[in-house]
């Protein structure tokens, strides 16, 4: 029977091609994901181990603003005295102190190299030999004077900087010009992520990033034979309690775990989309084997008649599936390895530097790829194999194919209806629960999707009947035949449409949620921000320096300017986050709706509180509360106003004049500015000039602000579309496969149609219209179910998104339906051409 299965596969190579392609694409996705993440993980882990190879112990402190702990003044970092004490510990060979923060440089076009969060500045820390162990200089030397800096090799190349030439370096303060003293290579993670690294003279770095005389961290190397654990214990007794002291091995292990966790998230996301693609592929495979079994009814019945048992026939069909699965998995695995290599190269093209390392093809990746490909194929072929085993020997005497019994159809529709009702009930219940209903909705979505797939054959007749009159009117005989062919075999039509329905369910659901969120965020932005510009550090590179705020206040044409300083207060004994703002100006820049009192009171000894916070704490306008600042000083302030909660401010507003004197290092994430004449090119240029043409500072107008908040959603949607594209490609292959095999199955019928006058053009049209009808039917089912799911998901997040109102993206839905029709047309090109080329006399004689 295995030889019979092998001969059958070889005899039907063309008909099994689409099945091979579907499995191959899914396996390529799975194997490519596993090989890619394994390769990256191995490379980064080796880089991490290399970075900490000479580190015995690492000490990291956290800036404390000279606060008191247990009655003792706490220093802001590691002082020279503490570093000397660490160096004097028995077994310590050397101590390399570091202080770091944001620093960036521009490319030749004046744009920041990197993306803000990966732009780092630190100090050059030479040892006794004059070299810094963390950096290898390829040109020049490290900075030894206040006016010098050194750059990593990639940044120097991208910025076209030369040793001895000028470099404008942007930090949180004003841009300053330095002389480039040297260029170095490094294994620093920020640089590998596409960022930049600037080395300063130690005194300059301390002044920029912490406090003169102090370092944030230090790496300790041990003398030969010394115990890292003992050194760590000795260091812990010298540094503040909140300092983090780890051995080099602990650091390497922690970073390896962090890398594994981050890659695991990517891995799971990609594998989830691979699972969707393979799930869609099940319908294609099942459809293929169902049609092959139907076309070979006489052959299988003859096998039964000459002595083959039901089990042998079933094994024969499953053996065919096994061969197809093995071939497709082999090709898919090879393609997956190629995909992993391509993804690794693509990361370099996007500026991410991937450490060198071998391609990792693990036994797990091989087993997963072949296991998934073979198992999916066998599962999909099991039901057709079971049906094949039931073919009675007497069928060998007739060419009539076995048809589904009424009992089987009733059972199928009953199961589908029950599953759909259970799923719908779960989705509605989850939506009713709110933010805690996500699991209910997920379970309900699964049952609904399975139920609708089971019911699709039943749904196909009434839905396609609705468009039948339109097909008759527009396309005449070809349209009438296309509609009838689409519902002739509801199971086949349903299985073909199901693949598209799954893809469109996910695409429509994601699109609807994304567009709704984008609209809510866009509305919140336009409703709450009246300022012409929002000034921030590019890419979230930290807070703006006070010098930037003062420069903006002096810029020509500025009518109102206010920072939104992130401040920490203790109000009436409870921790509170506050926004430090400029009284008078903030009302012109943000749409703050006062409920009681007046925001003008901020110019005195008063604060304003969001109404929900005031209600929860029993405050009202006119009450006096005790406020403790960051420097532990206290004051008695009045509640001058309550305002409607606003997602762009903290629950408390306080004047910068009140909070400023108590903050040694104020943190200002953004500054809002309004200008005479509004947002114009000239006004934007005036702000850029006032800020010293700083490449690290972003000047965003209203549209930029909207794009900034909504852009992440659009980016996420585009990524999702790309990943779901694999599933949709497989769905298209399913349409092609169904039509091609259907044409083969209906050769005699097509020959008769040609004989009685249906010309080749109308034969092509008939096949194309059939494909369009099936594709659009599947798309309609997917759009309906996806919209329902989007509504339910929206109910779970409505409470956390102010102004959330479900928005149906009719334009995109229309595009999806048009694309589904186009998919049908493209999928029908080959089958339609094959049908039109059939010789009518040969086709009539075909059995």
Short mmCIF file of N, CA and C in Angstrom, two decimals, residues 30 38 128 158 192 207 231 287 390 594 598 617 630 644 677 703 744 746:
data_model
loop_
_atom_site.label_atom_id
_atom_site.label_comp_id
_atom_site.label_asym_id
_atom_site.label_seq_id
_atom_site.Cartn_x
_atom_site.Cartn_y
_atom_site.Cartn_z
N UNK A 30 8.09 28.87 10.63
CA UNK A 30 8.45 28.30 11.93
C UNK A 30 9.96 28.11 12.05
N UNK A 38 17.48 31.76 17.72
CA UNK A 38 18.59 31.00 18.30
C UNK A 38 19.93 31.62 17.93
N UNK A 128 46.49 52.35 34.37
CA UNK A 128 47.88 52.78 34.54
C UNK A 128 48.63 52.84 33.22
N UNK A 158 29.31 57.33 10.09
CA UNK A 158 28.01 57.85 9.64
C UNK A 158 27.98 59.38 9.68
N UNK A 192 25.46 48.58 19.32
CA UNK A 192 24.98 47.45 18.52
C UNK A 192 23.52 47.59 18.14
N UNK A 207 30.07 66.31 35.40
CA UNK A 207 29.29 67.54 35.43
C UNK A 207 28.03 67.42 34.59
N UNK A 231 35.18 39.44 47.24
CA UNK A 231 35.33 40.86 46.89
C UNK A 231 33.96 41.54 46.90
N UNK A 287 -8.95 20.16 1.78
CA UNK A 287 -9.71 20.31 0.53
C UNK A 287 -9.06 19.51 -0.60
N UNK A 390 -14.36 4.48 3.71
CA UNK A 390 -15.76 4.10 3.75
C UNK A 390 -16.36 3.82 2.36
N UNK A 594 -11.67 73.76 34.19
CA UNK A 594 -11.79 73.98 35.63
C UNK A 594 -13.18 73.63 36.11
N UNK A 598 -10.08 78.60 40.50
CA UNK A 598 -9.46 79.19 39.32
C UNK A 598 -8.00 78.77 39.23
N UNK A 617 -9.77 61.86 47.98
CA UNK A 617 -9.03 62.22 49.19
C UNK A 617 -9.78 63.22 50.07
N UNK A 630 10.93 67.31 47.33
CA UNK A 630 11.96 66.27 47.19
C UNK A 630 13.12 66.46 48.15
N UNK A 644 -10.98 69.01 35.48
CA UNK A 644 -11.36 67.72 34.90
C UNK A 644 -10.09 66.93 34.56
N UNK A 677 1.04 84.01 15.30
CA UNK A 677 0.90 83.54 13.93
C UNK A 677 0.74 82.04 13.83
N UNK A 703 0.28 68.54 14.07
CA UNK A 703 0.19 67.33 13.24
C UNK A 703 1.26 66.32 13.63
N UNK A 744 -10.36 20.22 -13.49
CA UNK A 744 -10.01 18.85 -13.88
C UNK A 744 -11.21 17.92 -13.67
N UNK A 746 -14.30 18.67 -13.73
CA UNK A 746 -15.46 19.01 -14.57
C UNK A 746 -15.09 19.10 -16.05
#
